[in-house]
Coordinates of C-alpha atoms in Angstrom, one line a residue:
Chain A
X1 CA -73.9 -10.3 -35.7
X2 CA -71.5 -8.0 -34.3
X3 CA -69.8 -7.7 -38.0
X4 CA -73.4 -6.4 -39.0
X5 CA -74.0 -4.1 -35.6
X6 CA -70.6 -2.3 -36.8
X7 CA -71.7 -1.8 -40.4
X8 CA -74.9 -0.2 -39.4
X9 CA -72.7 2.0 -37.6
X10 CA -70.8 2.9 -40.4
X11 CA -73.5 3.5 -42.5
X12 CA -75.3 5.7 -40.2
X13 CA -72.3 8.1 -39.8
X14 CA -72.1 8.1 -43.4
X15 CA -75.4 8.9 -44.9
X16 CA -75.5 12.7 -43.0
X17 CA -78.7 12.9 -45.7
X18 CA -80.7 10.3 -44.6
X19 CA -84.0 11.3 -42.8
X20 CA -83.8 9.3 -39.9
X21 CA -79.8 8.6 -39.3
X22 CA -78.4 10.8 -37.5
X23 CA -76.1 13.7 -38.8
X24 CA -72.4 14.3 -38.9
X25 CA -73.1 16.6 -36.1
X26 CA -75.0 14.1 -34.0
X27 CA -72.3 11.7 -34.2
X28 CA -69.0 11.9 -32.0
X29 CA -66.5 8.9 -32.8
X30 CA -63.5 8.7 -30.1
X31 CA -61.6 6.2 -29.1
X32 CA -58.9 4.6 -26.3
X33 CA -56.6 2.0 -26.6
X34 CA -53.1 0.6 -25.1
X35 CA -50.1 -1.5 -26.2
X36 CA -49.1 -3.6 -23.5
X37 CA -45.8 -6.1 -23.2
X38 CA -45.0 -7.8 -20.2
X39 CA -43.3 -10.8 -18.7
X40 CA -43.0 -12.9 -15.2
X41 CA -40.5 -14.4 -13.5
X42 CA -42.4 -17.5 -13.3
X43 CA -45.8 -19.3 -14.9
X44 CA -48.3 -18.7 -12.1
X45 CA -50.1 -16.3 -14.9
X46 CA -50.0 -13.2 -12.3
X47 CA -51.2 -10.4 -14.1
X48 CA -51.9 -12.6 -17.2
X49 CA -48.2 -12.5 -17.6
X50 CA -45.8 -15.8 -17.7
X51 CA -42.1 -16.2 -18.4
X52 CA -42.6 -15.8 -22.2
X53 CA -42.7 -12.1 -23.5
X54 CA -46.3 -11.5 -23.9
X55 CA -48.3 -8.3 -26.1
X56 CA -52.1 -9.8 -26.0
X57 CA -52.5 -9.3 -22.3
X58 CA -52.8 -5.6 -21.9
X59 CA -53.6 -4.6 -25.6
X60 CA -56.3 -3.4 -27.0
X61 CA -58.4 -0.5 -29.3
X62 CA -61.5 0.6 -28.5
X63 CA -63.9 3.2 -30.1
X64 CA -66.7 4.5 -28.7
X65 CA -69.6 6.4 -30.7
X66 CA -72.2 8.8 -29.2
X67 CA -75.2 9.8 -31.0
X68 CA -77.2 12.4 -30.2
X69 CA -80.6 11.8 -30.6
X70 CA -82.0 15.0 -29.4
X71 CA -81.3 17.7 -26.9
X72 CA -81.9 15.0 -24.0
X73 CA -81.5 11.3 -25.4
X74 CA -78.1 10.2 -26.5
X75 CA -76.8 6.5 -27.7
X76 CA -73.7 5.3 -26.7
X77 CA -72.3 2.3 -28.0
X78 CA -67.9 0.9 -27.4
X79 CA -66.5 -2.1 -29.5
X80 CA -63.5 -3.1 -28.3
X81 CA -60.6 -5.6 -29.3
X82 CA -59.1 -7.0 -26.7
X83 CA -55.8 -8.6 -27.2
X84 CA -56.9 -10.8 -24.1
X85 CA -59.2 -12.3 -26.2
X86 CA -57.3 -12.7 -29.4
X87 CA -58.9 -9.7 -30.4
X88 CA -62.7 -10.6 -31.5
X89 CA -64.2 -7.7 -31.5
X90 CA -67.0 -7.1 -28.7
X91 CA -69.6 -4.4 -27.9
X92 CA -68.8 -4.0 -24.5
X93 CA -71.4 -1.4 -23.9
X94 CA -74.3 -0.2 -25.7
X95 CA -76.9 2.0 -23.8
X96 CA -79.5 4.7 -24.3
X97 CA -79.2 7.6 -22.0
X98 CA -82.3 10.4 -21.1
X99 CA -81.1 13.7 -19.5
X100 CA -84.5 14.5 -16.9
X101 CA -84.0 17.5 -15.2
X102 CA -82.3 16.7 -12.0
X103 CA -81.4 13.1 -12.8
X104 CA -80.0 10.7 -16.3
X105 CA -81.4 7.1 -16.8
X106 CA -79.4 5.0 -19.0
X107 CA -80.4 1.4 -20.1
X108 CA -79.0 -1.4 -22.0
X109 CA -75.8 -2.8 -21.8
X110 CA -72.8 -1.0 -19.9
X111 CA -70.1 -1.3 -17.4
X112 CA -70.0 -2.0 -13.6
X113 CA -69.3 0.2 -11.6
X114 CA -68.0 -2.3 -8.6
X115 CA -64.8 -1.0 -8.0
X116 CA -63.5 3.3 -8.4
X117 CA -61.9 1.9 -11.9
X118 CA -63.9 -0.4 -12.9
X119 CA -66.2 1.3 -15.5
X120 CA -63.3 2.4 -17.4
X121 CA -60.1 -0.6 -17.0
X122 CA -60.1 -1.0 -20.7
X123 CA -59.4 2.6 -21.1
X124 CA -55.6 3.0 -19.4
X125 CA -55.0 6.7 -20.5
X126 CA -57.3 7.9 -18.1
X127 CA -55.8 5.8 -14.5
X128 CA -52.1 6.4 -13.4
X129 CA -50.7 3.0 -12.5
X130 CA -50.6 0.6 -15.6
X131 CA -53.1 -1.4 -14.2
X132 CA -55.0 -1.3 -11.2
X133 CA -54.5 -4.0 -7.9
X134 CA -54.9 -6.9 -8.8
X135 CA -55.9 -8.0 -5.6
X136 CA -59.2 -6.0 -6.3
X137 CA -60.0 -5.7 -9.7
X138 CA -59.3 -9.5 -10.7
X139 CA -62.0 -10.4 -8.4
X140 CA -64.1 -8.6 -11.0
X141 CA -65.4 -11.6 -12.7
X142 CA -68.4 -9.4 -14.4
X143 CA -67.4 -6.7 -16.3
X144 CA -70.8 -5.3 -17.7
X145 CA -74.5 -6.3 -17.3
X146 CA -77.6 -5.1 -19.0
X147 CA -80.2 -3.2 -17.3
X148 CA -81.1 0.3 -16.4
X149 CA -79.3 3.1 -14.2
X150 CA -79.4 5.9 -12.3
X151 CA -77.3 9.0 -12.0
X152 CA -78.3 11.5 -9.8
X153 CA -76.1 14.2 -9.0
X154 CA -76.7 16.3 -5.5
X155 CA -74.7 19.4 -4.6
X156 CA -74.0 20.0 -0.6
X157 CA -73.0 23.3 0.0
X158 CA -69.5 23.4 -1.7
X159 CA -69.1 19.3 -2.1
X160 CA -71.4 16.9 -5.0
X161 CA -72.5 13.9 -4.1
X162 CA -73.1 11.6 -7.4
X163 CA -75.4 8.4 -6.7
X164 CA -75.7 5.7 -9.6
X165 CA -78.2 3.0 -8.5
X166 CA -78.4 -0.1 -11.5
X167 CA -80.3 -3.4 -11.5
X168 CA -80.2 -6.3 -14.5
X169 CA -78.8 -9.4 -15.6
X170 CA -75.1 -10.2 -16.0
X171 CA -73.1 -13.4 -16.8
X172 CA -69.4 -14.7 -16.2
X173 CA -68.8 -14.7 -19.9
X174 CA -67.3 -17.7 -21.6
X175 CA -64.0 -15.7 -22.2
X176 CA -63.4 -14.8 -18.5
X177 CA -64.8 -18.2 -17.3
X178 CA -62.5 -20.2 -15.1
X179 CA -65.0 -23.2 -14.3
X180 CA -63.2 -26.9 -15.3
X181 CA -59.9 -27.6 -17.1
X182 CA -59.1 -27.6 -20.8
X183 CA -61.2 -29.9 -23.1
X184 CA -64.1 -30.7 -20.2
X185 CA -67.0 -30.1 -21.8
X186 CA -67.6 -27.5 -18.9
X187 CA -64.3 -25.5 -19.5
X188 CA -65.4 -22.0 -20.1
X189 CA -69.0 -22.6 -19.0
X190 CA -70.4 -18.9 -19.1
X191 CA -72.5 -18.6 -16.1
X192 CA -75.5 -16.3 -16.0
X193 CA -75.6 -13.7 -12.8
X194 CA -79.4 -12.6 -12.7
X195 CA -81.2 -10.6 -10.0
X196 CA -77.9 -8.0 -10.2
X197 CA -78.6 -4.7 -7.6
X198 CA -76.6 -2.5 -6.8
X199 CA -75.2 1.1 -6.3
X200 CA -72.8 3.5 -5.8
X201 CA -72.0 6.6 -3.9
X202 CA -69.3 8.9 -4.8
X203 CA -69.0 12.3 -2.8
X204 CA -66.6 14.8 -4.3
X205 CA -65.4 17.8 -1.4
X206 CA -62.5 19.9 -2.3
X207 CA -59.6 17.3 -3.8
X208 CA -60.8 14.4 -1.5
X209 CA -63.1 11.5 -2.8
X210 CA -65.0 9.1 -0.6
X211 CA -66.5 6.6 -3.1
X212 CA -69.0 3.3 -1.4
X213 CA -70.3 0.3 -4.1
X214 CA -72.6 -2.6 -2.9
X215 CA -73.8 -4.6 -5.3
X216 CA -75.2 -8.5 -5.2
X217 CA -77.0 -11.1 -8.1
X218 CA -77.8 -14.3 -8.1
X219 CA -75.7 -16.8 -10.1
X220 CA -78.3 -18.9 -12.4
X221 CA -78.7 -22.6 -13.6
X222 CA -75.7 -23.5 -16.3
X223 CA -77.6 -26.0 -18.1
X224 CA -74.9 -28.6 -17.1
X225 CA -76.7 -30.7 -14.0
X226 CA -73.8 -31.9 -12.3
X227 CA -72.4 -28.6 -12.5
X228 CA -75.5 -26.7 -10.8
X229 CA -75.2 -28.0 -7.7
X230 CA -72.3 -26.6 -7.3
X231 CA -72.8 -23.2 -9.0
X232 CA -76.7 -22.8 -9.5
X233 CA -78.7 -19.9 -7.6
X234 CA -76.1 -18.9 -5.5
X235 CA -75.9 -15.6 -3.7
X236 CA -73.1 -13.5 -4.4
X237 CA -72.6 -10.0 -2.9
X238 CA -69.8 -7.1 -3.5
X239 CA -68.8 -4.4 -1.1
X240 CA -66.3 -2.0 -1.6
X241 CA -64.7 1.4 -0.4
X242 CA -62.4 3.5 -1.7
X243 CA -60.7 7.2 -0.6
X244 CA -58.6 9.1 -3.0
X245 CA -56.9 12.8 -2.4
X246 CA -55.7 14.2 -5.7
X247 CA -54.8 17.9 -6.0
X248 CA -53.1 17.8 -8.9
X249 CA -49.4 17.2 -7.7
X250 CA -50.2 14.4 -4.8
X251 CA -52.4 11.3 -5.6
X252 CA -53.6 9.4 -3.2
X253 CA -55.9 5.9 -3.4
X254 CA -57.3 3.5 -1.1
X255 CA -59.7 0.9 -1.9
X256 CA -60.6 -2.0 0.2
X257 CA -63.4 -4.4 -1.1
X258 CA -65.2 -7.5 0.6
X259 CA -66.7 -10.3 -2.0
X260 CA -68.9 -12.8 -0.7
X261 CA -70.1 -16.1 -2.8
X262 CA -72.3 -19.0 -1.4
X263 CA -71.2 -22.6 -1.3
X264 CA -67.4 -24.0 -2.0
X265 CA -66.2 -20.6 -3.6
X266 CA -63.6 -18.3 -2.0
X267 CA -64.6 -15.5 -0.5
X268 CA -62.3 -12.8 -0.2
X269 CA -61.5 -9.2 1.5
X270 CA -58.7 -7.2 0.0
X271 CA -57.3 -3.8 0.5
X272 CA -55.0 -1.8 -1.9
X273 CA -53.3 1.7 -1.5
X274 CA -51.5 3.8 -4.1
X275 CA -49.3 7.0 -3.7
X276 CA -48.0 9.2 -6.7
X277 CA -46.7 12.6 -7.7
X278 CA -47.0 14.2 -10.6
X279 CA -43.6 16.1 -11.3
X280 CA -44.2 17.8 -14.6
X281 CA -45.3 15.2 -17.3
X282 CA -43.9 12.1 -15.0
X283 CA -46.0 10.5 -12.6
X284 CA -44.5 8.0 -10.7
X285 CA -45.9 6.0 -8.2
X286 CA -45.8 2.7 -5.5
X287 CA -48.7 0.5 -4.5
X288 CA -49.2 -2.3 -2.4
X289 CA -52.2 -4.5 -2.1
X290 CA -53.2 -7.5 0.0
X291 CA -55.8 -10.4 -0.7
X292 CA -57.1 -13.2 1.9
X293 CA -59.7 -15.4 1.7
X294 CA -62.3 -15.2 4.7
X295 CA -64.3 -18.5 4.4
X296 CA -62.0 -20.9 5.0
X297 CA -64.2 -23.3 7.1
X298 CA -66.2 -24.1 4.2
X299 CA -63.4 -26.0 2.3
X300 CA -62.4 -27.7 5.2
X301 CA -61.5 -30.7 3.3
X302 CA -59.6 -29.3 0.4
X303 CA -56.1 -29.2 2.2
X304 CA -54.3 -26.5 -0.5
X305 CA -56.8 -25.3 -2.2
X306 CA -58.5 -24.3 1.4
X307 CA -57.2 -20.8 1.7
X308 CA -55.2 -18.3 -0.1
X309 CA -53.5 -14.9 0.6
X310 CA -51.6 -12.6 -1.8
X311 CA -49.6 -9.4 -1.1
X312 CA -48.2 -7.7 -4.1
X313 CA -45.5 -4.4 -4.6
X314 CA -45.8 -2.3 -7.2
X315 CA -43.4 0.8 -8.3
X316 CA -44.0 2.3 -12.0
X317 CA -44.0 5.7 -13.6
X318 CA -46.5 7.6 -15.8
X319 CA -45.3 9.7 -18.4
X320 CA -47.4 11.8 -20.5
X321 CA -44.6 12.2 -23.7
X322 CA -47.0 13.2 -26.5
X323 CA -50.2 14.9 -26.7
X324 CA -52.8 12.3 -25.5
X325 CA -50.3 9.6 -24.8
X326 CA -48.7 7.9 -22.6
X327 CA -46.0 5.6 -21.6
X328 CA -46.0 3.6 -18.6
X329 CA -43.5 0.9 -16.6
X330 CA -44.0 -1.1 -14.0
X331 CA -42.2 -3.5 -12.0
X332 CA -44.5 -5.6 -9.4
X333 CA -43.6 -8.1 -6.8
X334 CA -46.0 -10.6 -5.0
X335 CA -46.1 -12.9 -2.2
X336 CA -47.9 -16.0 -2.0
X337 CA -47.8 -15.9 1.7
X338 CA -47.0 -19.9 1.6
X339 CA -50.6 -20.6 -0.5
X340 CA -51.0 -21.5 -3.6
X341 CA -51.9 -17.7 -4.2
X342 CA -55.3 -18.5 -6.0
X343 CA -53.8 -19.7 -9.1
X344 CA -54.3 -22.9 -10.5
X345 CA -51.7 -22.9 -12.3
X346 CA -49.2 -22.6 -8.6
X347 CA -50.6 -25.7 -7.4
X348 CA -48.2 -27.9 -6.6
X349 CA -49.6 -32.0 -7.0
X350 CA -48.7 -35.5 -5.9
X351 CA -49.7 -39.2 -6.0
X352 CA -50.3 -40.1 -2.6
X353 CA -51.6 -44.0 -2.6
X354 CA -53.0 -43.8 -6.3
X355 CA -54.5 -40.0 -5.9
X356 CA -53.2 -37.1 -7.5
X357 CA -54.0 -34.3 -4.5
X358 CA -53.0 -30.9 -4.2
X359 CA -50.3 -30.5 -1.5
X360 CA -49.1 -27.4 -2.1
X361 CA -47.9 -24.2 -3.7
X362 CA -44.7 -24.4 -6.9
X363 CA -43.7 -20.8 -5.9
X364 CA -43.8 -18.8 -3.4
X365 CA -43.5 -15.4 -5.4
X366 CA -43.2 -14.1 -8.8
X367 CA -42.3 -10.5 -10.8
X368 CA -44.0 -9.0 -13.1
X369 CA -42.3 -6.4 -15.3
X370 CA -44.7 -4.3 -17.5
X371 CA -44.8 -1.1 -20.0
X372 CA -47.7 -0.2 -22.0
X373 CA -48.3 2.7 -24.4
X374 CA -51.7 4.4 -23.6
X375 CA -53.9 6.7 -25.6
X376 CA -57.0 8.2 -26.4
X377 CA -58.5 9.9 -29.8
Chain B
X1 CA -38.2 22.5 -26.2
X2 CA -39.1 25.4 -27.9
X3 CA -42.5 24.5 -26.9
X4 CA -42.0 24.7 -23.3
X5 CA -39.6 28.1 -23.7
X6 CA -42.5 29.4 -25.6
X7 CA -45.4 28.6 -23.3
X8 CA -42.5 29.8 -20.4
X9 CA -43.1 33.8 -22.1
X10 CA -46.7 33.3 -22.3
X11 CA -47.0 32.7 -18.6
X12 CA -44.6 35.2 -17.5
X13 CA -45.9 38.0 -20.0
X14 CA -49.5 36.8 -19.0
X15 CA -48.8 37.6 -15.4
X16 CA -48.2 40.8 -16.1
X17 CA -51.4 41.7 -17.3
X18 CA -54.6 42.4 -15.3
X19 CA -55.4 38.8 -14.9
X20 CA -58.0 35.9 -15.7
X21 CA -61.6 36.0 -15.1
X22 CA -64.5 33.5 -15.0
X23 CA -67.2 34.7 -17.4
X24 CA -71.3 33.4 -17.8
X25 CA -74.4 34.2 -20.0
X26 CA -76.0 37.6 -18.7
X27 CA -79.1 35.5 -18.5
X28 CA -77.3 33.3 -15.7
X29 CA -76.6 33.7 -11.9
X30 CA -74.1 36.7 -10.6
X31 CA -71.2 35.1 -9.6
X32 CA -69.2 31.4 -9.1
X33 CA -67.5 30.2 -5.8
X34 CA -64.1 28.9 -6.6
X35 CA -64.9 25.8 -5.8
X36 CA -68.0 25.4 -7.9
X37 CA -65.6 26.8 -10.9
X38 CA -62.9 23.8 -10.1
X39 CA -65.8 20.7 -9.6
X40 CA -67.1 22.1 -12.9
X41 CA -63.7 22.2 -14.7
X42 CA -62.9 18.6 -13.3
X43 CA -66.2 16.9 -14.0
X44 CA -67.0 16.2 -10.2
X45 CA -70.1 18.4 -11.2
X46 CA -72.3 19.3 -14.6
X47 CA -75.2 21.4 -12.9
X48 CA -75.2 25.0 -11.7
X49 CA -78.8 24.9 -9.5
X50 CA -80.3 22.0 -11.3
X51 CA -79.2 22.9 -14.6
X52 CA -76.8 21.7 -16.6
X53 CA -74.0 24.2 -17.6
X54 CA -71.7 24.4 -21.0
X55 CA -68.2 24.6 -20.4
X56 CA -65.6 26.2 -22.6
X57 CA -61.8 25.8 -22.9
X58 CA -59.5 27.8 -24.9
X59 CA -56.6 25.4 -26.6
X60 CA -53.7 23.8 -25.1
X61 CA -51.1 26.2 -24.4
X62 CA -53.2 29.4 -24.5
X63 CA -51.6 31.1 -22.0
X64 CA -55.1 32.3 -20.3
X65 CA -55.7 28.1 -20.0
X66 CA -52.6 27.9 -18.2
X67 CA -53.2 30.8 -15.8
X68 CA -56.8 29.7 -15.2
X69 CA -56.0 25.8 -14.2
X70 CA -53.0 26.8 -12.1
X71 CA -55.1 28.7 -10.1
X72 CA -58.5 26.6 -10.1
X73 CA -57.9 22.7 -11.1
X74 CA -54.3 22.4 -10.3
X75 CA -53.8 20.3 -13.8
X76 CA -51.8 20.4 -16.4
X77 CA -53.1 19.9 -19.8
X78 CA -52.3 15.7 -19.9
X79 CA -53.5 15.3 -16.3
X80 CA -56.9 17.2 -17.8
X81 CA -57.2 15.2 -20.8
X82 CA -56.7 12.3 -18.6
X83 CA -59.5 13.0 -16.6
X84 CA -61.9 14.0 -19.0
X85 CA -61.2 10.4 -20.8
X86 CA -62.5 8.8 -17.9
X87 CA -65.5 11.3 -18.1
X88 CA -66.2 10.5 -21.1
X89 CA -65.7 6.6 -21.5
X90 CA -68.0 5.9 -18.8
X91 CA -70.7 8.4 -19.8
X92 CA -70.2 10.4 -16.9
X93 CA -70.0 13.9 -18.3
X94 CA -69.1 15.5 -21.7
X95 CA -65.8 17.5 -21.8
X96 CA -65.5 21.3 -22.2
X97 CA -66.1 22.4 -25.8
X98 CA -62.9 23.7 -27.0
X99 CA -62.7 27.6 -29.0
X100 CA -59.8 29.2 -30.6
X101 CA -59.7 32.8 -28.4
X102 CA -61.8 35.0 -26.2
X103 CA -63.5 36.5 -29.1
X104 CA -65.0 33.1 -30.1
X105 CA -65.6 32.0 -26.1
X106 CA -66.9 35.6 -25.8
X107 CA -69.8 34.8 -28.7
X108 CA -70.4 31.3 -27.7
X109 CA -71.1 32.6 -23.6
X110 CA -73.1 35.0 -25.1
X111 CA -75.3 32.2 -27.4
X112 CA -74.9 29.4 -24.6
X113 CA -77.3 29.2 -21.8
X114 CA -75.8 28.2 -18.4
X115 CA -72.6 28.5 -20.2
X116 CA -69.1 29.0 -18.2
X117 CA -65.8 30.0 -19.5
X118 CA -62.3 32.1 -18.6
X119 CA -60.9 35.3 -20.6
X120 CA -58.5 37.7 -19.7
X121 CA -59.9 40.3 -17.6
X122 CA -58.8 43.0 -20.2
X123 CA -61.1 41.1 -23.4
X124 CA -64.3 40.9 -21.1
X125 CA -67.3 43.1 -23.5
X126 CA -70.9 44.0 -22.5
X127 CA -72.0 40.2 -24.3
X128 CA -70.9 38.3 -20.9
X129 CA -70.8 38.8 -17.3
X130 CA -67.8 38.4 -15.2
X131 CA -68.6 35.5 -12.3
X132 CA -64.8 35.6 -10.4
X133 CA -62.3 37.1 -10.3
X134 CA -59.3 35.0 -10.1

C-alpha cells in the first residue's frame, strides 16, 4: 500500500505530459532528515537512548511533495523513514489545502500541533536544541490525526495573530504503543483517539511569541475486552503554553503543558525553558525541564508505580557548518527525584511472600550524550 | 575563509553606497512599516490587507540580502533557512522565491501582484515603487 502510494508519486512527477498529472512546475519535491547517535549512562531508555551506542533513535529522511493544483488548492503529502521504527517507510501527512480569501482549510491526514514543536519534531534543521524537552514532547503519544483545519491569520495593528482550529480522529499507533509487555497479545495494541478537538493560538508582536493549544479526544474501544475497561472511552485533554523571544542573537523558550487522562493513567503537568545565543554560525544553548504527575490519588494502591517526577539538564550547541546543515551535541542530565521516573524499564522489583511487586526505582539518574547531523533539501 | 573575507568587502563597500530599499508592484499600497517588512520576511505573516503577498530574495551572500536582514530580521542566512524549513514542513507559509539580481527582482515586482522585495536604492526604475527606506 504505501509501496504503491509512492509509485503513484513518482509517476505523476514524471509524466509532465499527461493531461491530468500535474506538471514539473506544479510539483515541489524537498526534503529534511537527521543522523542521530547517542548513548546513556544507564538502560532506563531516556531519550530512547541506553548504554549501547545507538543511530536508529534520532535518524531519519523525509521528503515532502507539494502539488499545486491550481492558484488556490495545493496537495501535500511527507513519507518519512524513521530509524525509530526500523525505518518502514510511513506517510506521516497527506492533506489537501484551499487558500479562501482571509482563511486556508486543509483536510486529511497531518500533524498536531499540541505542543510549539510539535508539527515539525521529525524535521531537526529547523529547532535549535537537538531535541526538544522531553518532559513535554514525550507525552506526545499522537503524532498526527486525520480531519480538517483551520488557519486563519489576523493582523493587530503591528502584531499577527495566527489561529488553527482542527477536529478528527487519531490513534496511539502500534509503533508508539506502550500498552502490555513483550509477547502479550496486547503488546503494541494501537488505540484509536476519536472525537479529537482542538486549537491553537499563536500571536506574533515584535520578536516575542505567546503560543496557547488545547486540545482533547476520546480514547475508543481496542477490540480486546479485558483491556477496554481499562482504556475504552476515556477522556483525555491537552493544555499547553508556550513564550519564546528570539531576535536573532538571544533565544528564549518557555513551554509549560498540562495532560489529563481518565481512569488509572498518569496525569502530568510539566514545564521546560531554553536559553541560547546565536554567535555567528554557533548556537549554543542550556535547558531544563521538569515533569510531575498530578493524579496521584487515583493509583493509591500501586505503591511505585503511584507517582513519578523527572527534572532533566541539558547544555548543547548548534552549529550551522555547511549550507543547509547542521551539526548538533548535546549532553543531558536527569533526575528521577527518588521515582521510578516513568520508565518501565527503572522499576526496580521483588518477591515479597510469592508476589513479584514493584518497590522501587534501579536508578536514580542517567546521562544522555547526543550529536546528530541535520538537514534540509 | 575566502568566503567570509569576500562577503566582509561586500558589506563594507555596500555601506558605502546610498543604501537598501523595500520595493512593491505600482498597483500595490504606498509604503511598508518596518515591522510589517520583518513579519513578512520571517513568515509570522503572508497577507498585506487580506491579500496574500509574493516575496522575493536575492541569493545568499548578495551583499544587498545581507544589508537588508541586518537591518529588518536580524538573521543570518542559516538562521533564515532554518526558519523557513519549519514554514514549510508544516504548511504554514511558502518561502521567498529566490532571483539572481535587482534586474530580475525588478521584472518579477513589476509582473507579481502584492509582490515585496529589496534593491539597492541606486537600481530602483519607474517598473516598481519604493515602500521603505531602510
Amino acid at each position: 500500500m504505501k509501496k504503491s502510494i509512492t509509485a503513484i508519486l513518482i509517476a505523476a512527477a514524471m509524466m509532465p505530459n499527461c493531461a491530468s498529472a500535474a506538471s514539473m512546475d506544479d510539483l515541489r519535491i524537498s526534503g529534511f532528515g537527521s543522523i542521530g547517535v547517542g548513548t546513556a549512562s544507564n538502560n532506563v531508555g531516556y531519550a530512547g537512548y541506553d548504554e549501547e551506542v545507538d543511530f536508529k533513535q534520532d535518524t531519519l529522511v523525509g521528503l515532502q511533495f507539494d502539488f499545486n493544483i491550481n492558484d488556490k488548492a495545493k496537495v501535500t503529502t511527507q513519507l518519512v523513514a524513521n530509524g525509530r521504527y526500523d525505518f518502514e517507510p510511513a506517510i506521516e501527512v497527506a492533506y489537501l489545502s484551499y487558500d479562501f480569501d482571509r482563511f486556508t482549510v486543509r483536510g486529511g491526514k497531518m500533524r498536531t500541533p499540541f505542543y510549539m514543536y510539535s508539527d515539525y519534531l521529525d524535521v531537526g534543521y529547523a529547532y535549535p536544541m537537538l531535541r526538544p524537552s522531553q518532559e513535554i514532547y514525550e507525552n506526545l503519544i499522537i503524532s498526527n490525526y486525520t480531519g480538517v483545519d483551520l488557519l486563519i491569520p489576523i493582523t493587530i495593528g503591528d502584531t499577527t495573530l495566527q489561529l488553527q482550529a482542527f477536529t478528527g480522529v487519531s490513534q496511539v499507533e502500534e509503533r508508539d504503543s506502550t500498552m502490555g509487555e513483550k509477547g502479550d497479545p496486547t503488546f503494541g495494541l494501537q488505540i484509536d483517539i476519536n472525537k479529537v478537538v482542538g486549537a491553537t493560538v499563536h500571536w506574533y508582536i515584535d520578536d516575542w511569541t505567546l503560543r496557547y493549544a488545547y486540545a482533547q479526544g476520546e480514547t475508543g474501544e481496542t477490540g480486546v475486552i479485558e483491556m477496554d475497561s481499562m482504556v475504552a472511552n476515556k477522556d483525555a485533554t491537552f493544555s499547553s503554553v508556550g513564550l519564546q523571544y528570539n531576535d536573532g542573537s538571544l533565544l528564549v523558550n518557555l513551554e509549560a503543558m498540562s495532560m489529563k487522562l481518565d481512569g488509572v493513567f498518569h496525569d502530568n503537568e510539566g514545564v521546560s525553558g531554553l536559553l541560547g545565543y546565536q554567535i555567528g554560525n554557533f548556537m549554543p544553548y542550556i535547558s531544563a525541564s521538569w515533569i510531575n504527575t498530578t493524579d496521584d490519588e487515583e493509583r493509591e494502591n500501586t505503591g511505585a508505580l503511584q507517582r513519578y517526577e523527572r527534572l532533566s539538564y541539558s547544555v548543547g550547541n548548534r552549529w550551522d557548518f555547511a549550507q543547509n546543515m547542521a551539526l548538533k551535541i548535546d549532553v543531558t542530565y536527569v533526575d528521577y527525584r527518588d521515582t521510578y521516573g516513568g520508565y518501565g524499564a527503572n522499576i526496580e522489583y521483588q518477591n515479597i511472600g510469592g508476589n513479584i511487586v514493584p518497590v522501587g526505582a534501579r536508578y536514580d539518574d542517567t546521562f544522555v550524550y547526543s550529536m546528530s547531523v541535520d538537514f534540509v533539501f | 575563509m575566502k568566503k567570509i573575507l569576500l562577503v566582509g568587502l561586500a558589506v563594507i563597500s555596500f555601506n558605502s553606497a546610498a543604501g537598501v530599499v523595500v520595493i512593491g508592484n505600482t498597483q500595490g499600497a504606498d509604503s511598508i512599516s518596518l515591522n510589517a517588512v520583518k513579519n513578512l520576511y520571517l513568515g509570522k505573516s503572508t497577507q498585506i490587507d487580506g491579500s496574500k503577498v509574493s516575496l522575493f530574495e536575492l541569493p545568499e551572500g548578495a551583499a544587498e540580502r545581507i544589508a537588508f536582514h541586518s537591518k529588518t530580521t536580524g538573521r543570518n542566512d542559516a538562521q533564515l533557512q532554518s526558519n523557513w524549513s519549519r514554514l514549510v514542513f508544516t504548511g504554514k507559509a511558502v518561502a521567498p522565491e529566490i532571483v539572481v539580481d535587482s534586474t530580475a527582482i525588478i521584472n518579477s515586482v513589476k509582473s507579481t501582484n502584492n509582490a515585496i522585495a529589496y534593491i539597492d536604492e541606486a537600481d530602483v526604475t519607474t517598473d516598481v515603487k519604493v515602500l521603505l527606506k531602510l
